[in-house]
Amino acid sequence: MRLSQFHLHTTKETPADAEIISHKLMLKAGMIRKLAAGLYTWTPLGLRVLRKVERAVREEMDAAGAIELLMPTIQPQELWEETGRWEKFGGQLLKIKDRKEAGYCYGPTAEEVITDFARSELSSYKQLPVNFYNIQTKFRDEIRPRFGVMRAREFLMKDAYSFHISEDDLAREYRNMYDTYSRIFTRLGLKFRAVFADTGAIGGNASHEFHVLADSGEDAIAFSTGSDYAANVELAEAVAPGPRPVAAEAMRKVDTPTQKTCEDVAALLGIALERTAKSVAIMGEDGEGNDAGESGQFVLALVRGDHVVNEIKLAKLAGLGEYRLATEAEIVEHLGAQPGFLGPVNALRPIRVVADRSVAAMADFVVGANENGFHLAGVNWGRDLPEPEVADIRNVVEGDPSPDGHGTLGIARGIEVGHVFQLGRRYAEAMKCTVLDETGKAAVPLMGCYGIGVSRIVAAAIEQNHDDNGVCWPEAMAPWQAAVCVINPKKDAAVAEAAEALYRELNAAGIETVLDDRGLRPGAMFADMELIGIPHRIVVSERGVVAGTFEYRHRRANEAENLDRAGLGVKLGLAR
Amino acid sequence: MRLSQFHLHTTKETPADAEIISHKLMLKAGMIRKLAAGLYTWTPLGLRVLRKVERAVREEMDAAGAIELLMPTIQPQELWEETGRWEKFGGQLLKIKDRKEAGYCYGPTAEEVITDFARSELSSYKQLPVNFYNIQTKFRDEIRPRFGVMRAREFLMKDAYSFHISEDDLAREYRNMYDTYSRIFTRLGLKFRAVFADTGAIGGNASHEFHVLADSGEDAIAFSTGSDYAANVELAEAVAPGPRPVAAEAMRKVDTPTQKTCEDVAALLGIALERTAKSVAIMGEDGEGNDAGESGQFVLALVRGDHVVNEIKLAKLAGLGEYRLATEAEIVEHLGAQPGFLGPVNALRPIRVVADRSVAAMADFVVGANENGFHLAGVNWGRDLPEPEVADIRNVVEGDPSPDGHGTLGIARGIEVGHVFQLGRRYAEAMKCTVLDETGKAAVPLMGCYGIGVSRIVAAAIEQNHDDNGVCWPEAMAPWQAAVCVINPKKDAAVAEAAEALYRELNAAGIETVLDDRGLRPGAMFADMELIGIPHRIVVSERGVVAGTFEYRHRRANEAENLDRAGLGVKLGLAR
């Protein structure tokens, strides 16, 4: 492509309403243009990148045995009523009436449509397993669309749906898709993690999210430095530490008149924060399993002073499904002291004590004394108070051992770009989709579903790959791999010819190359190429033509270098 | 592709609600499946064909210098209000309210969006000419969606929009697109015609429709047998015939008691229908240019007995812009006779007579006598009545001379699959889109727009290419070029191996080949391959393997033949 015949439209101004770097850079580079809230036109430049992602996704899905079809963007209300999602999906569902007042929505996902397709197309177990996918425009009517294509209303998504006769076969295909997604993101040159995930609203059993790692990511991910283990921080298991040390100190009351936090107490006593335990007072269900209204069970949850209670984990414990924080009155009633001085020893009434694994492994630790202005030091389980109920009730932190036994955990931020689910029979059952099994009986198939946010990947890749001058595309996503920049093409025919020859040669060798023949000043031309993130920049100038060299610079390199043709070939990975 | 790993789902039943052959065959072959009225899922088989059309369109558009971008499917109401089309477009526009009650529509076309894009992206004549295109889903809320994807509500369309600083440059790009469209349809292997067209609702100047020829087409097209001239029958010019013969007969009144039509009169008199003239009584505008209310001008329009009046042409004559048919009372008042016996001679009052060119060239002809039960024969212009006003007011018929002077006209039926327009400044003006011209002044650019119904082409191609057994795809549109059918693959390993080897070899040679390894009976397998229209069918059987031959049959051939490997290569166009 010659830039003189392409529509490239970069701008210097930083757009006022763009909050994140990918949005800013996509606008500055002229990759997208806003049509309305959450609606973007992909310019010729942006579309080149989008199509590369789409192609990588399609080729890997095909290679994995999935079969592409194309479902309409507009879906009838009746199908969504069959699964109960017409009401349940919420305001993100863009509802539409046609000229006959029939109800439709703009599909935000296609479980209903594919299950309707399956119930008419699939009749026998012999047609299974099958995995249908489509790459189609979706719409979610976000309350606050923002961040450009990162959270647009209309977006391009790859969604796949598989059908199986057995749990084992669903698990096999789930693994197949997991591996396929890993291949897709690896091929695109992205740093990513597959993360254990909560299944959320879609429902089902196993579920992984695929996150592109970027400091600006919305989600915190715990990952192992020694394996491919990764999980949302809130779901990652905090494993039990080594055995509890032997008690060495006697329990004693210490004066802490104004020290209400573990940090303050540790500082006052001159001990490590890890030696203190934090007491969180909550109200669980009552004996009959009713939630904690007026009459729930008082529970003290203990985590180490340097840890944070994980509400999701806590709520999974028996009797705590609907827990709430205790009121000050309830605290005083049960413990006889104000918040800041609470602990598991010497409660006024019998209470349930749940200790995090790390707290259960402590000896000679510090807790509140249940007496305003005092803490207890040298506390030991079994001796000073009964052994507690032990559970994993905290968030993991950097440096924790990985739950899979390999390496330790790091914490990173990620942007969700893919999600694989085992849906089970939920949709097939609701929509009466059955096939005949080997015995000739009608069986409800199991389903998996597998999504990739194709357009979102473009933004996520920029969040991960940029510098002060613009985007630094991975090769596989770059609009062009190489740019041949001509200095003064109109002034010097030999320079223009040399550039044209190189441009043709590189394209013929399979390196997608753009010729910047717009005749801009070198500074403006280089700034554009850096902004739009072309990996390899080659400058053809009069001096270079005379010397038989090209000025080469990789987008991530600090300096340009002058290379002869052979040296340039090496940089571009061309076999000579 | 191995069919055992593909989702092919053909049916024997002819679908009850399918009215046209392409709809029937697409359902029977399992190319599409109805989701709701006018909404179809493209199955894996159908999508293969759709993507081939899409790819041909994209590659030819790229080669023609057009630049691809991607506009959202959802468009804001404000833009449509700027051009006045929010109200004017009519019920086909699917209007939508989002969760904030803001107005949108599902784009049926994108003049507004592209002009909005242009007014922010284009600022100088130096950026022109430019031709932006996108291949995107569109929606038109048809009152009566039918004929499958031929008249679906949601469909895939390629729409292109070009911007120009001068009329000449617009005309150049219009020709470029005209040629590109011709290349696209030629490449797809379709018989088509580019047809002069009325510009209809979109407005502008020049306009051509591209029609795929098929007996079932909705539009009648007049085309030259001696050139590439083609026009909608209603717009094709009926050229003047040779000079009027010399009068040979005297005018005489003939008894036609019950003969009210030209056909009946000609039969009674034993003359050719071409010797009679039909009189159509209409009311034109009055002297002040008001339309034909109570007081319009009475006009008699004359066409030959074998011709049909063309209302569009008639309405283009001075004073007939808003004409209507005359009432019987008006006829009796002006001519003194009832319909069936009308003519231009002996009117009761002065009337305007408009004769078609062919009537003006007649001598010794027959017309009504303006007396119930009588006609006049041997009538001659100038002698028996004044020379008439002469105009082209009839539909052309087969055998008419072509208006371009080359050959004669044939009449064919066509399906519109493409349309090119010169829009002029209408949209740019309404939306205040300007660029600076060479003198530094703001100039409103001229626009062209160019559409192709990508999904419709699939149906149109079937209308043109089918037989009793199914689709007969042109090579370029076939889901696969060749099918290797294996007889008893599970019983005979040598046969399965030979088929597998051929399947791999053909694909490696660039012939997209499907292996039918489903193990069906030969009859069922062959019926499927004929139904889905694979051009080359190759059967691998035990007998063939022993003899070293393959049974080959082209989809359009009547018989199969046994060929050795070399002979097969020739049939498949492989260089050996």
Coordinates of C-alpha atoms in Angstrom, one line a residue, chain B residues 347-511:
Chain B
A347 CA -63.9 14.4 -32.1
L348 CA -66.8 16.4 -30.7
R349 CA -64.4 19.0 -29.3
P350 CA -60.9 20.1 -30.0
I351 CA -58.5 17.6 -28.4
R352 CA -54.7 17.1 -28.1
V353 CA -53.5 14.0 -29.9
V354 CA -50.2 12.4 -29.0
A355 CA -49.1 9.6 -31.3
D356 CA -46.3 7.2 -30.5
R357 CA -43.5 7.3 -33.0
S358 CA -44.6 4.0 -34.5
V359 CA -48.2 5.2 -35.0
A360 CA -47.0 8.4 -36.6
A361 CA -45.2 6.2 -39.1
M362 CA -48.3 4.3 -40.1
A363 CA -50.4 4.7 -43.2
D364 CA -53.9 3.2 -44.0
F365 CA -54.4 2.3 -40.4
V366 CA -57.5 1.5 -38.3
V367 CA -58.9 3.5 -35.4
G368 CA -62.2 3.8 -33.5
A369 CA -64.7 6.0 -35.3
N370 CA -65.9 7.9 -32.2
E371 CA -69.3 6.2 -32.9
N372 CA -70.4 3.2 -30.9
G373 CA -70.1 0.0 -33.0
F374 CA -67.8 1.5 -35.7
H375 CA -64.2 1.8 -36.6
L376 CA -62.4 3.7 -39.4
A377 CA -60.1 1.9 -41.7
G378 CA -57.6 3.3 -44.3
V379 CA -56.9 6.3 -42.1
N380 CA -54.0 8.5 -43.0
W381 CA -52.2 11.4 -41.3
G382 CA -52.4 14.8 -42.9
R383 CA -55.2 13.7 -45.2
D384 CA -57.9 12.5 -42.8
L385 CA -56.7 14.3 -39.7
P386 CA -54.0 16.7 -38.8
E387 CA -50.4 15.5 -38.2
P388 CA -50.2 14.6 -34.6
E389 CA -47.8 15.5 -31.8
V390 CA -45.2 12.7 -31.9
A391 CA -43.4 11.1 -28.9
D392 CA -42.0 7.9 -27.6
I393 CA -44.8 6.8 -25.3
R394 CA -44.7 3.0 -25.5
N395 CA -42.8 0.1 -24.0
V396 CA -40.2 -1.5 -26.2
V397 CA -40.8 -5.0 -27.4
E398 CA -38.6 -7.9 -28.5
G399 CA -37.2 -7.2 -31.9
D400 CA -37.2 -3.4 -31.7
P401 CA -34.0 -1.8 -33.0
S402 CA -31.6 -1.1 -30.2
P403 CA -31.5 2.6 -29.4
D404 CA -27.7 2.7 -29.7
G405 CA -28.0 1.6 -33.3
H406 CA -26.4 -1.8 -32.8
G407 CA -28.6 -4.9 -33.1
T408 CA -32.1 -5.4 -32.0
L409 CA -33.6 -5.6 -28.5
G410 CA -34.3 -8.8 -26.6
I411 CA -36.3 -8.8 -23.4
A412 CA -34.9 -10.7 -20.4
R413 CA -35.8 -10.9 -16.7
G414 CA -33.2 -9.9 -14.1
I415 CA -32.5 -9.7 -10.4
E416 CA -31.0 -6.5 -9.2
V417 CA -27.8 -7.3 -7.3
G418 CA -25.8 -4.0 -7.7
H419 CA -26.5 -0.4 -8.3
V420 CA -24.1 2.5 -9.0
F421 CA -25.3 6.1 -8.6
Q422 CA -23.9 9.6 -9.1
L423 CA -25.3 11.3 -6.1
G424 CA -24.0 14.7 -6.8
R425 CA -23.9 17.2 -3.9
R426 CA -27.2 16.3 -2.2
Y427 CA -25.9 14.6 0.9
A428 CA -22.8 16.7 1.3
E429 CA -24.8 19.8 1.0
A430 CA -27.5 18.8 3.5
M431 CA -24.8 17.8 6.0
K432 CA -22.6 20.8 5.4
C433 CA -19.6 18.7 4.3
T434 CA -17.0 20.9 2.6
V435 CA -13.3 20.7 1.7
L436 CA -11.0 23.5 0.7
D437 CA -10.5 23.6 -3.1
E438 CA -7.4 24.7 -4.9
T439 CA -8.2 28.3 -4.4
G440 CA -8.6 27.9 -0.7
K441 CA -12.4 28.2 -0.8
A442 CA -14.8 25.8 0.9
A443 CA -16.4 23.5 -1.7
V444 CA -19.1 20.9 -1.4
P445 CA -17.7 17.7 -2.8
L446 CA -19.6 15.5 -5.2
M447 CA -20.4 12.0 -4.2
G448 CA -21.0 8.7 -5.9
C449 CA -22.4 5.6 -4.2
Y450 CA -22.1 2.0 -5.2
G451 CA -23.9 -0.9 -3.7
I452 CA -23.8 -4.7 -4.1
G453 CA -26.2 -7.1 -2.4
V454 CA -23.6 -9.7 -1.3
S455 CA -26.1 -12.1 0.3
R456 CA -28.6 -11.6 -2.5
I457 CA -26.0 -12.6 -5.1
V458 CA -26.0 -16.1 -3.6
A459 CA -29.8 -16.5 -4.2
A460 CA -29.6 -14.8 -7.7
A461 CA -26.9 -17.1 -8.8
I462 CA -29.0 -20.1 -7.9
E463 CA -32.0 -18.7 -9.8
Q464 CA -29.7 -18.6 -12.8
N465 CA -27.8 -21.9 -12.2
H466 CA -29.9 -24.9 -11.2
D467 CA -31.6 -27.9 -12.5
D468 CA -34.1 -30.4 -11.2
N469 CA -31.5 -32.0 -9.0
G470 CA -30.3 -28.9 -7.3
V471 CA -27.8 -26.0 -7.6
C472 CA -25.2 -25.9 -10.4
W473 CA -22.7 -23.5 -9.0
P474 CA -20.3 -21.5 -11.1
E475 CA -16.8 -22.6 -10.0
A476 CA -16.1 -19.4 -8.3
M477 CA -19.1 -19.6 -6.0
A478 CA -19.2 -23.3 -5.3
P479 CA -18.6 -24.3 -1.6
W480 CA -16.0 -26.7 -3.0
Q481 CA -14.9 -27.1 -6.6
A482 CA -14.6 -30.9 -6.3
A483 CA -16.1 -33.7 -4.3
V484 CA -14.3 -37.0 -3.8
C485 CA -17.0 -39.6 -3.0
V486 CA -15.9 -42.8 -1.4
I487 CA -17.9 -46.0 -1.8
N488 CA -17.9 -48.1 1.3
P489 CA -14.9 -46.4 3.0
K490 CA -15.2 -48.6 6.1
K491 CA -15.4 -51.8 4.2
D492 CA -12.4 -51.3 1.9
A493 CA -9.2 -49.8 3.2
A494 CA -7.7 -49.6 -0.2
V495 CA -10.6 -47.5 -1.5
A496 CA -10.5 -45.2 1.6
E497 CA -6.8 -44.7 1.1
A498 CA -7.1 -44.0 -2.6
A499 CA -9.8 -41.4 -1.9
E500 CA -7.8 -39.8 0.9
A501 CA -4.8 -39.6 -1.3
L502 CA -6.7 -38.0 -4.1
Y503 CA -8.5 -35.6 -1.7
R504 CA -5.1 -34.4 -0.3
E505 CA -3.6 -34.1 -3.7
L506 CA -6.4 -32.0 -5.2
N507 CA -6.4 -29.6 -2.2
A508 CA -2.6 -29.3 -2.4
A509 CA -3.0 -28.5 -6.1
G510 CA -5.3 -25.6 -5.2
I511 CA -8.6 -27.2 -6.0

